[in-house]
Short mmCIF file of C-alpha atoms in Angstrom, two decimals:
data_model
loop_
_atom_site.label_atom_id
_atom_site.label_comp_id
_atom_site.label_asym_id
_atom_site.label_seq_id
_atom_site.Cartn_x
_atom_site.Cartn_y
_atom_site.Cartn_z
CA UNK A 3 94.24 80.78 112.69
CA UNK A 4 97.72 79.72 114.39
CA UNK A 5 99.62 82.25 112.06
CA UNK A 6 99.62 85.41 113.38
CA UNK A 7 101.19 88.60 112.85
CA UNK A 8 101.13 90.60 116.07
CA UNK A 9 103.27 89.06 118.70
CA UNK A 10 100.77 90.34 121.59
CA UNK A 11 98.61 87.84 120.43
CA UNK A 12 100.63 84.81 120.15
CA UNK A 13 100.11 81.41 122.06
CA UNK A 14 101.51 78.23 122.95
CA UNK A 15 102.34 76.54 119.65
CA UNK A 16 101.04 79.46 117.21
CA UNK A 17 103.52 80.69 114.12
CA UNK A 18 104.50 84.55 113.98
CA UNK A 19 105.17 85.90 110.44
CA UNK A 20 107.31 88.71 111.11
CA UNK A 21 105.99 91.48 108.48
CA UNK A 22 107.66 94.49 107.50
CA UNK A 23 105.62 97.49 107.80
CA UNK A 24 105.47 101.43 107.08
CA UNK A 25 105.91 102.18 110.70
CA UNK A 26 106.57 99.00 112.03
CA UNK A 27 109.07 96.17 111.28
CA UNK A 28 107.85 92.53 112.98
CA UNK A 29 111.34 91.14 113.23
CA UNK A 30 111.74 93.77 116.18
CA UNK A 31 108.76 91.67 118.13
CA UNK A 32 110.31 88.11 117.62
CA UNK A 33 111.96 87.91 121.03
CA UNK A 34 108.56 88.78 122.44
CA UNK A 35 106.75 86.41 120.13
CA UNK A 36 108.82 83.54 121.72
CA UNK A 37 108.14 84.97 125.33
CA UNK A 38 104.49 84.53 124.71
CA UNK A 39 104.86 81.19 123.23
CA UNK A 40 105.70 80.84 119.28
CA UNK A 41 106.80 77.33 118.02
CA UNK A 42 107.46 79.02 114.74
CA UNK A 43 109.18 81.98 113.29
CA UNK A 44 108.48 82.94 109.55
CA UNK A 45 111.32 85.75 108.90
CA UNK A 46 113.38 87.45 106.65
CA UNK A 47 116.80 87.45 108.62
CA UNK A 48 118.37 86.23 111.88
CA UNK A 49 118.02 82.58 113.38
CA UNK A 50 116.05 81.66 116.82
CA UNK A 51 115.77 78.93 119.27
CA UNK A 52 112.43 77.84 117.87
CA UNK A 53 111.98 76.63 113.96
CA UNK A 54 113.24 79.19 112.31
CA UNK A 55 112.06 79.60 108.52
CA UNK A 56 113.66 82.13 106.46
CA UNK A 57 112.31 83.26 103.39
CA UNK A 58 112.76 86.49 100.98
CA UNK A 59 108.93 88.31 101.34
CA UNK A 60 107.33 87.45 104.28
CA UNK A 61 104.33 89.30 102.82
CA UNK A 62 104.80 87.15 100.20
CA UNK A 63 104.75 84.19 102.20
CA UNK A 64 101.95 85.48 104.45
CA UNK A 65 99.46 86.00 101.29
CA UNK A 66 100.28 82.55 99.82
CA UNK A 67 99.88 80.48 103.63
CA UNK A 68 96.60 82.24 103.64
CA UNK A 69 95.07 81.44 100.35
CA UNK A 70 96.65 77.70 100.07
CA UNK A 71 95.03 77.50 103.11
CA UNK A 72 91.85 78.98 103.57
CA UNK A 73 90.39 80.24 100.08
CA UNK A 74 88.83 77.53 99.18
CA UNK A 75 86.75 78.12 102.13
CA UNK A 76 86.25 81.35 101.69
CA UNK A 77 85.26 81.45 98.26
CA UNK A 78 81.82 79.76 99.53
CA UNK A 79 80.59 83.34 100.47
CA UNK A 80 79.42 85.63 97.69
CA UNK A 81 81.97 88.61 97.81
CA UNK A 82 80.76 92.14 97.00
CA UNK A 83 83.32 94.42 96.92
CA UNK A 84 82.41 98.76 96.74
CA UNK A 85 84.69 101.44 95.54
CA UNK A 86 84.25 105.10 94.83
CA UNK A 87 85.19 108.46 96.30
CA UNK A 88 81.67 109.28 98.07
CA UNK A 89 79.03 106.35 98.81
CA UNK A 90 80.92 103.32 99.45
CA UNK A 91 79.61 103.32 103.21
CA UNK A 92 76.15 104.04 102.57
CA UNK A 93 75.78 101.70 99.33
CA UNK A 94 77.75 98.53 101.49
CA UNK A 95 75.52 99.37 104.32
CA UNK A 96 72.43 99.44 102.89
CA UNK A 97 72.75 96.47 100.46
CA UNK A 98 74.38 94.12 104.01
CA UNK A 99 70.34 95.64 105.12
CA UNK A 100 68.30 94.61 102.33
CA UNK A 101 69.85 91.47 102.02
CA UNK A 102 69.51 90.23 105.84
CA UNK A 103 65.86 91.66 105.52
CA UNK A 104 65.39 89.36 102.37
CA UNK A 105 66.51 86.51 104.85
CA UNK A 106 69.66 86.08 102.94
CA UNK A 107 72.44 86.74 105.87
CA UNK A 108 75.06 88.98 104.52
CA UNK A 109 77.85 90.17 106.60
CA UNK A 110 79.36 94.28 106.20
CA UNK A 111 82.81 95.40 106.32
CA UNK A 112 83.99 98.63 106.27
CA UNK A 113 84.38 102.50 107.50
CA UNK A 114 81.68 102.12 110.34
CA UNK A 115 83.16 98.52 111.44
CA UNK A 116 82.46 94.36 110.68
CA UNK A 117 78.98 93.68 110.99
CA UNK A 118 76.25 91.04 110.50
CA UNK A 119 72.97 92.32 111.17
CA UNK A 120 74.70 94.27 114.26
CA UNK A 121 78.01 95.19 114.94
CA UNK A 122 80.33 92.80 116.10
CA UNK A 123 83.49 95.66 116.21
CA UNK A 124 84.97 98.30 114.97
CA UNK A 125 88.26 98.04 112.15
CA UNK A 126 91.08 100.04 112.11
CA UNK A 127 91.36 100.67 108.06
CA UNK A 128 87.91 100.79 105.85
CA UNK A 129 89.76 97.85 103.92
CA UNK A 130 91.71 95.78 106.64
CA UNK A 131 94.54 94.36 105.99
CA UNK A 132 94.51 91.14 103.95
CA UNK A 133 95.37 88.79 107.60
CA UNK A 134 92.78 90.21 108.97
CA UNK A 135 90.22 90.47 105.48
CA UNK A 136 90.99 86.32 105.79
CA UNK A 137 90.01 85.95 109.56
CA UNK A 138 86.55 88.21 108.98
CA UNK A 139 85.91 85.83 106.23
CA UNK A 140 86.28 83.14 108.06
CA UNK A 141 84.38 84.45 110.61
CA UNK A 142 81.69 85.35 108.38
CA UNK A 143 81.79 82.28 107.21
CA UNK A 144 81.17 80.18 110.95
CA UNK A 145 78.21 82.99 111.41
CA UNK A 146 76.25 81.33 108.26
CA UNK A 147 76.57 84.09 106.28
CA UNK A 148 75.91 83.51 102.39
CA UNK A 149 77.04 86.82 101.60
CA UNK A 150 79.73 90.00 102.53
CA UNK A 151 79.33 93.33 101.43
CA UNK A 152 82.88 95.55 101.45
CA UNK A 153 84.49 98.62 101.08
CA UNK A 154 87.32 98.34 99.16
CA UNK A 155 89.32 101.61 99.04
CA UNK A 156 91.80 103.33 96.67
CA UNK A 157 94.50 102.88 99.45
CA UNK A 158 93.47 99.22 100.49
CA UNK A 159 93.84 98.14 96.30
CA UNK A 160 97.04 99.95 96.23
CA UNK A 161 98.52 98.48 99.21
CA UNK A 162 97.58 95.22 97.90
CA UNK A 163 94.79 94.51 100.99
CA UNK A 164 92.55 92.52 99.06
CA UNK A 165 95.31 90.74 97.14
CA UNK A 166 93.69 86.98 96.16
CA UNK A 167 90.17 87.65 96.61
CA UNK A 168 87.91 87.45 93.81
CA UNK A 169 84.58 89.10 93.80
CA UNK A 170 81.12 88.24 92.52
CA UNK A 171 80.15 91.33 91.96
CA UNK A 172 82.03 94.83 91.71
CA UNK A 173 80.60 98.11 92.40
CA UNK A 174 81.89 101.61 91.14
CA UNK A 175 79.68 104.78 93.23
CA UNK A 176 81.58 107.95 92.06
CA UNK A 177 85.13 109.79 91.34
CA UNK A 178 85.95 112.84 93.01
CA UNK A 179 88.29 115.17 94.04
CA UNK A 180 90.27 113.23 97.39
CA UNK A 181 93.45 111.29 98.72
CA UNK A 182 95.24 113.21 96.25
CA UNK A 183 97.70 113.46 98.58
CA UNK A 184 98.17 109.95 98.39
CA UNK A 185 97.90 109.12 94.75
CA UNK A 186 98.50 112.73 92.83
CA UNK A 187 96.69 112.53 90.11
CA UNK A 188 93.16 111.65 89.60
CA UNK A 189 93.90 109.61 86.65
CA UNK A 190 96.32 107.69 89.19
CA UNK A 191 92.90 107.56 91.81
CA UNK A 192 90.72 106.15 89.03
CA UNK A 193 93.81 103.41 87.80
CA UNK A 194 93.92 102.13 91.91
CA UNK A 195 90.32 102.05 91.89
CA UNK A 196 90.23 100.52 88.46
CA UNK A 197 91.99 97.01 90.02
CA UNK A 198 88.73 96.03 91.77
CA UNK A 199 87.02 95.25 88.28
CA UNK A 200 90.20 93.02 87.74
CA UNK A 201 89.48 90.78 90.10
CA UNK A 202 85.90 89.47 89.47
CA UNK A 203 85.11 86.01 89.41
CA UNK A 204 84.85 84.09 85.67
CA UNK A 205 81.00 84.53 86.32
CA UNK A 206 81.34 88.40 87.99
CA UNK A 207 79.51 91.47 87.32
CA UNK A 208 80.53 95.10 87.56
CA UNK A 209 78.05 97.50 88.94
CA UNK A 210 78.38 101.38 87.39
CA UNK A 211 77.45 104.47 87.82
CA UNK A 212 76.74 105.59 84.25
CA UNK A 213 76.09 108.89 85.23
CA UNK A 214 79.76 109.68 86.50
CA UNK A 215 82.43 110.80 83.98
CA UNK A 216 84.89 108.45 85.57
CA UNK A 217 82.49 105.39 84.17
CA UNK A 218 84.99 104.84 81.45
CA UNK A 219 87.73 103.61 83.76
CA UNK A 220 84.88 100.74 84.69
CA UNK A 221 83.54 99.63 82.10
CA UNK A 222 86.12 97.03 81.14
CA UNK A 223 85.63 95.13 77.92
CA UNK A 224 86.12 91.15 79.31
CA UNK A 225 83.67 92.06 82.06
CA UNK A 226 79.64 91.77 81.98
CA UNK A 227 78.52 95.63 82.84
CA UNK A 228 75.34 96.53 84.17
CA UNK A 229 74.87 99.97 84.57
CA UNK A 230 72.27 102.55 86.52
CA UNK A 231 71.76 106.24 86.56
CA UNK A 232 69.35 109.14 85.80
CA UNK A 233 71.04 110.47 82.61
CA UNK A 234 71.00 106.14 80.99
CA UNK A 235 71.90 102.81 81.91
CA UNK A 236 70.40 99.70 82.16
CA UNK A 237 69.03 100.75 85.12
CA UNK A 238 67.55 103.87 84.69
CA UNK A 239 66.45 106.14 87.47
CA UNK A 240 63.19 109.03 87.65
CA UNK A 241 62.88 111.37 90.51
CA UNK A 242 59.21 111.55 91.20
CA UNK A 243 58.65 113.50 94.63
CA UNK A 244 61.40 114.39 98.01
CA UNK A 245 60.53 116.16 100.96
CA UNK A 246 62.46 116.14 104.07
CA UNK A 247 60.55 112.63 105.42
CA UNK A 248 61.21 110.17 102.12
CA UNK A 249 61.58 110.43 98.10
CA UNK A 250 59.70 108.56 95.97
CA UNK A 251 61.52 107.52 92.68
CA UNK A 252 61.32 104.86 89.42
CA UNK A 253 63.07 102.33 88.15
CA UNK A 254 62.88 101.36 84.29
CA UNK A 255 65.00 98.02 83.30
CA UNK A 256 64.46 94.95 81.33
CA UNK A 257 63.14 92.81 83.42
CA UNK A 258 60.42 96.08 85.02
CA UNK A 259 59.38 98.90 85.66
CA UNK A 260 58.95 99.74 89.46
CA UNK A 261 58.18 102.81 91.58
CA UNK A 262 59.89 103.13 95.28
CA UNK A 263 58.84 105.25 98.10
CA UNK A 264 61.95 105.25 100.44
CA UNK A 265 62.85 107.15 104.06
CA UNK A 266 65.94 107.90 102.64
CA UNK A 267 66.61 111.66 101.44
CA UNK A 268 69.17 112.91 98.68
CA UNK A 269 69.13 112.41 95.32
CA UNK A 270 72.90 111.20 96.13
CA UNK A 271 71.44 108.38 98.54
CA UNK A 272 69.16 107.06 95.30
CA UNK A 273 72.15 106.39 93.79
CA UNK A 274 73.53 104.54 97.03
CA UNK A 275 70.45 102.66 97.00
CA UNK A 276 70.95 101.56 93.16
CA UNK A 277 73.57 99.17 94.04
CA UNK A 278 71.38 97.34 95.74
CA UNK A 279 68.26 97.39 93.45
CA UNK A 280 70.56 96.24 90.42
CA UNK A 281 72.71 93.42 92.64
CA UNK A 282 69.23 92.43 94.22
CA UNK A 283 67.56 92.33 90.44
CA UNK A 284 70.53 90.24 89.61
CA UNK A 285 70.56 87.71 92.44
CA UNK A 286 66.58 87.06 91.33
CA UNK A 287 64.80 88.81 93.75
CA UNK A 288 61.64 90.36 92.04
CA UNK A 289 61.31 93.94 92.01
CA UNK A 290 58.34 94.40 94.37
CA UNK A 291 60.44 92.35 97.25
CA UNK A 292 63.18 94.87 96.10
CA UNK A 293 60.82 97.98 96.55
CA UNK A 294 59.16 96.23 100.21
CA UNK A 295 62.47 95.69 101.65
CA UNK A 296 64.13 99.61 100.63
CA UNK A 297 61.13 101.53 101.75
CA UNK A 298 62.18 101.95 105.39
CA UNK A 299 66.25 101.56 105.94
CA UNK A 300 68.64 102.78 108.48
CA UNK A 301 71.37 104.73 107.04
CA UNK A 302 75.05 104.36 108.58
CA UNK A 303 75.68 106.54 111.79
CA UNK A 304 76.60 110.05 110.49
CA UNK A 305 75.37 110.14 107.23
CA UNK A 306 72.61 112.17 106.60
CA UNK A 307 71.99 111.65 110.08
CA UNK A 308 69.06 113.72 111.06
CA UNK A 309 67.21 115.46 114.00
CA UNK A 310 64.11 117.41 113.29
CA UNK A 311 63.12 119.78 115.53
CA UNK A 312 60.30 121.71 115.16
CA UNK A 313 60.09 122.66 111.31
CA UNK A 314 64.11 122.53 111.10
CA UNK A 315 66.26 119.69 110.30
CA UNK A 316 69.91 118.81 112.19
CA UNK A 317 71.83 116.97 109.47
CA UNK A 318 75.41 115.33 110.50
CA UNK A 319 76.91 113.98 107.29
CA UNK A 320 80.50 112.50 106.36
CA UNK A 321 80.96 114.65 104.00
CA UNK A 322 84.29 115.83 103.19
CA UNK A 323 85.07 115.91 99.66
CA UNK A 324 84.00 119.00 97.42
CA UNK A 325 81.68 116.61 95.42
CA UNK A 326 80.26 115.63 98.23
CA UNK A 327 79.50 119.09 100.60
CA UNK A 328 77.87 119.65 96.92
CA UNK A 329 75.74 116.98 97.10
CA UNK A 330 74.42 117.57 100.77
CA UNK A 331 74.00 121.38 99.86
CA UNK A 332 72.04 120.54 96.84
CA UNK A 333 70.21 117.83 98.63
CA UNK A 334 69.24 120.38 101.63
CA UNK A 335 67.80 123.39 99.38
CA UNK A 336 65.93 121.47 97.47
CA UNK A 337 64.28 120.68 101.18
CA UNK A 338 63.72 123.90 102.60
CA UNK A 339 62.92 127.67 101.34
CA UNK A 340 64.70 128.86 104.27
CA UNK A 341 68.00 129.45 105.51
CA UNK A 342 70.91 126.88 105.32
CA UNK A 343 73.83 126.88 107.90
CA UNK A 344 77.01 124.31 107.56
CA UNK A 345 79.87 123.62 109.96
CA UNK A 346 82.68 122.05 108.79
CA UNK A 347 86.47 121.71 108.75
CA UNK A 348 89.01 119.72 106.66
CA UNK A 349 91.44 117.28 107.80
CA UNK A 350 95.49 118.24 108.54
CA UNK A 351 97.94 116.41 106.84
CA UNK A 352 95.53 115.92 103.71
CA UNK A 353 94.68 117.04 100.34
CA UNK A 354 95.25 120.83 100.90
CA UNK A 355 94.03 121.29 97.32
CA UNK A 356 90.51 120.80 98.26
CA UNK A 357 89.89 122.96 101.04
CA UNK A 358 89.37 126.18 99.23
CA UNK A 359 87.27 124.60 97.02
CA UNK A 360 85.22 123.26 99.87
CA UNK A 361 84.60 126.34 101.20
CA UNK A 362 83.68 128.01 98.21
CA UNK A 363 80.95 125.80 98.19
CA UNK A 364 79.99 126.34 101.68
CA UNK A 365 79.74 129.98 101.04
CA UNK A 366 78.22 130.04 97.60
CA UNK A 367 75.18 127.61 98.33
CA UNK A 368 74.55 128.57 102.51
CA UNK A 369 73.27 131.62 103.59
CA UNK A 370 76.26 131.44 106.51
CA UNK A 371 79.06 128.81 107.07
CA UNK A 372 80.61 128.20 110.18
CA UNK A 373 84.15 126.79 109.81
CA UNK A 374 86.22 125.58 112.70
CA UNK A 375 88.19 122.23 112.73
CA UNK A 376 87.84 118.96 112.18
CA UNK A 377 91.44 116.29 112.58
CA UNK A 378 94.39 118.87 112.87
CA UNK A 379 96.97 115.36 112.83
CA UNK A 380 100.13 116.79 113.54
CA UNK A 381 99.59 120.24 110.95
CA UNK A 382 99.07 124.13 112.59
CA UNK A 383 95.64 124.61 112.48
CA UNK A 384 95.93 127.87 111.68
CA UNK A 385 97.89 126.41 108.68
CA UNK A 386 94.30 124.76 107.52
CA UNK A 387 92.32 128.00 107.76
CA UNK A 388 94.47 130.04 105.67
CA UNK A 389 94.16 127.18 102.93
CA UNK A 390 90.23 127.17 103.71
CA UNK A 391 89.98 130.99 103.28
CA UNK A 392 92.91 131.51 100.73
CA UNK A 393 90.61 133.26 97.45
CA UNK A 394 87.71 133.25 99.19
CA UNK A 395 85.53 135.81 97.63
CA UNK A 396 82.75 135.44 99.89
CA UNK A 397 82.46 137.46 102.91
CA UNK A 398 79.01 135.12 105.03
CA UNK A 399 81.57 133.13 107.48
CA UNK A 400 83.44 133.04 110.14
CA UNK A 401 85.75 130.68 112.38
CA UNK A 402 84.97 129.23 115.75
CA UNK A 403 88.04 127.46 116.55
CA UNK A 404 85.95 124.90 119.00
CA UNK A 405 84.18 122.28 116.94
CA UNK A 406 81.69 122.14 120.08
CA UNK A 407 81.19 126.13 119.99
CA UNK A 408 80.82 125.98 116.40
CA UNK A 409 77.85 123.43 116.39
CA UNK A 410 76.22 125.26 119.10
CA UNK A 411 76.48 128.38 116.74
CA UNK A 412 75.14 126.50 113.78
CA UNK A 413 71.96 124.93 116.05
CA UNK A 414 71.07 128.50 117.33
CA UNK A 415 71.14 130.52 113.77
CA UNK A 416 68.17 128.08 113.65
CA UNK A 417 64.53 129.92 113.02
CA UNK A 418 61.63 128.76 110.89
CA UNK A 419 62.15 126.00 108.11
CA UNK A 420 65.79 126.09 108.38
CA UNK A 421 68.76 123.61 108.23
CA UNK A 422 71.76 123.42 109.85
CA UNK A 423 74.54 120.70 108.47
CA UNK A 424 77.22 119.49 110.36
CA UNK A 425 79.74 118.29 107.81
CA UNK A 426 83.13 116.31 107.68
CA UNK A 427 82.86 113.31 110.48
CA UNK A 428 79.62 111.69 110.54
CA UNK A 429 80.48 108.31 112.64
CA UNK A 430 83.41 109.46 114.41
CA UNK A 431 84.09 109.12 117.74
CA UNK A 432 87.58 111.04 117.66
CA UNK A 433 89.72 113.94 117.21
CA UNK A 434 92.48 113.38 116.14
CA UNK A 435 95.12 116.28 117.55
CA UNK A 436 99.19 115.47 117.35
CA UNK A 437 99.20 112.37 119.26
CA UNK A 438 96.02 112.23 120.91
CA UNK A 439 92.21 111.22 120.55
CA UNK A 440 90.02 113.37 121.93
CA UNK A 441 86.53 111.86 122.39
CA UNK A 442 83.76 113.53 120.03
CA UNK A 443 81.19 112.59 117.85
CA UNK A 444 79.45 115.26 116.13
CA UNK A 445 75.42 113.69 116.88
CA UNK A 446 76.04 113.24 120.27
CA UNK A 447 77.55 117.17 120.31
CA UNK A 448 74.54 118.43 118.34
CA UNK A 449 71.61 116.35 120.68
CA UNK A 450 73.55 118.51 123.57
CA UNK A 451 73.26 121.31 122.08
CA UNK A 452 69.83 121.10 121.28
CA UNK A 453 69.46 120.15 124.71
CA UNK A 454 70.72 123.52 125.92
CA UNK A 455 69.13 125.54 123.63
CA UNK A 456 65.44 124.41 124.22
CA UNK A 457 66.43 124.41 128.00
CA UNK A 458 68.01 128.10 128.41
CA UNK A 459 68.68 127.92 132.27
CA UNK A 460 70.48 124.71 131.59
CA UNK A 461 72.76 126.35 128.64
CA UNK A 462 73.75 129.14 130.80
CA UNK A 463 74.83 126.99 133.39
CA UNK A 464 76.84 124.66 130.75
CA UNK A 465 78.16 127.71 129.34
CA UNK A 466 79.36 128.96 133.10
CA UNK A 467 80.79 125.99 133.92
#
């Protein structure tokens, strides 16, 4: 594209839209857009060597340029767009799987990065911004994919980041407890959400969870519904048999009834998996491809992420919601009759609501809980633990303020048919502290530390160091 909106990337003969941001304002970066060789200037104020248009939104401008432009091309692909507090990652992911498997090239965007089969890079916002939602298309579109698989977040519909796109098919995972910082209320979270199922195509479907108590928010009355869950739906689900290698479960619909044996472990990942079994149904494939094609899947880095060592199990998971430390917790005991360790930590600068809460869980289903921190931002840490252990009536914690130290701890309570869960930032390569990024990712932490602890002489001398 020749219109651009960051002035570092500007060449000879390109247009630069000058947006105004949160943070930043692009009519600061027109003198540099010139330097670097801009032919055009799309602004709100102030006139400039080159031609110079001024108009009153630039956004405005920007969205309308891109879809006079280019939807028409995009509109080719078969949009798939996934929303929900917990599951959007793992749902997107695996259905972008199933369908390349199927031979039906689908492309992924979202928390973990753009992807088509492999990943091509990683994206700043799990939605991107609607410039570059446009150029991924597009790309998408030049890699021969017939499909694209997104996450489309409560913050990304609210900020108007998928603004013109319509959607073939619209999925709802879940409604919990998060970004409340952002939107207040949870009716507020379910209304931002809620705009997704707005935007489907004339011959769209919407994809629910009829098991969540938000379902009513999604299930709009001009759309065509389909529905899954244990409890009902159209799709309804049977646990059959989980141990800590694969779960077996059934599927009852119209069109069959089908049994899957799957590697993936969770009640909570079933339902991530659902999305694909109904949008797969849907799209015609028949439900023994369906069942082929999900019984060995790679989950997205850093959730439920596992080593197994010995008779124990290492599990790094995103989560970082109350609903969803339940969810793990739940997932774990029902995998082992012995002990269950978790270290987590909850984000500065976020919903302080929910850390209490997410330790009370911590405490009340693991036998010990190791909290310590996760992405202080710019807030005290010692700020965080006080909200973390503010009520706390249980006594089986305590805090290691190193996130490193912490998952050591956690890896060397381990004994006999134990787990230890790492909890809070699955794929992430970062700390986030004030204004720096401190390189960490919690598998890579956790394969070192298991390292060290089956080679003693080696831990001492780590620990020395």
């Amino acid at each position: 594209m020749n219109v651009k909106i960051d002035s570092r990337k500007i060449e000879k003969g390109d247009t630069f839209v000058a947006l105004r941001g949160i943070d930043h304002d692009g009519h600061a970066y027109i003198r540099q857009a010139i330097e670097n060789g801009a032919a055009k200037i799309i602004c709100e104020e102030g006139s400039y060597e080159v031609e110079t248009c001024i108009v009153e939104d630039t956004r405005a401008y920007l969205v309308n340029y891109l879809k006079d432009t280019y939807y028409d091309k995009i509109s080719k692909l078969k949009l798939i767009g996934i929303t929900g507090t917990n599951g959007k990652t793992t749902s997107a992911f695996l259905l972008h799987q199933m369908l390349n498997k199927l031979g039906r090239k689908c492309g992924y965007i979202g928390t973990i990065g753009f992807y088509v089969g492999e990943k091509i890079r990683s994206l700043a916002n799990t939605t991107p911004d609607i410039y570059d939602l446009y150029a991924i298309l597009l790309q998408c579109l030049s890699l021969g994919c017939e499909y694209v698989v997104m996450e489309v977040s409560s913050q990304g519909l609210a900020n108007h980041r998928v603004e013109t796109l319509q959607f073939d098919y619209a999925v709802f995972t879940n409604l919990t407890q998060d970004h409340l910082d952002f939107h207040k209320t949870m009716e507020r979270y379910a209304l931002a959400k809620q705009e997704l199922f707005r935007m489907l195509k004339p011959s769209g479907k919407a994809i629910i969870n009829y098991d969540d108590s938000y379902k009513h928010y999604f299930l709009l009355e001009e759309n065509e519904n389909v529905t899954f869950g244990f409890t009902g739906g159209d799709f309804n689900v049977a646990l059959d048999a989980a141990d800590k290698e694969h779960t077996e479960f059934s599927v009852q619909c119209p069109a069959f009834t089908q049994n899957f044996s799957t590697n993936l472990i969770g009640t909570y990942n079933i339902y991530n998996l659902m999305a694909s079994v109904v949008i797969l149904t849907l799209e015609q494939f028949d439900s023994a491809t369906i069942a082929q094609a999900a019984a060995a899947l790679t989950l997205p880095k850093g959730r439920t992420e596992c080593i197994h060592t010995g008779n124990n199990l290492i599990m790094v998971d995103y989560a970082h919601t109350p609903d969803a430390m339940s969810k793990v917790l739940t997932a774990a005991r029902a995998l082992t009759s012995g002990s269950i360790y978790v270290v987590f930590g909850c984000t500065g600068e976020r919903d302080r609501d929910k850390r209490a809460k997410m330790s009370a869980i911590a405490c009340k289903h693991a036998d010990y809980v190791i909290m310590t921190h996760d992405d202080p931002h710019y807030e005290d840490q010692a700020q965080i633990y006080h909200d973390m252990t503010s009520g706390l009536s249980y006594d089986n914690y305590e805090i290691v303020h190193d996130r490193k130290d912490a998952i050591r701890k956690g890896i060397s309570l381990l004994d006999t048919d134990e787990i230890s869960l790492i909890l809070g930032k699955g794929h992430e390569e970062f700390i986030v502290c004030r204004d720096k990024r401190i390189p960490f990712n919690d598998m890579n932490v956790a394969r070192q530390c298991l390292s060290e602890r089956r080679t003693p002489t080696a831990a001492r001398i780590c620990q020395s160091a």
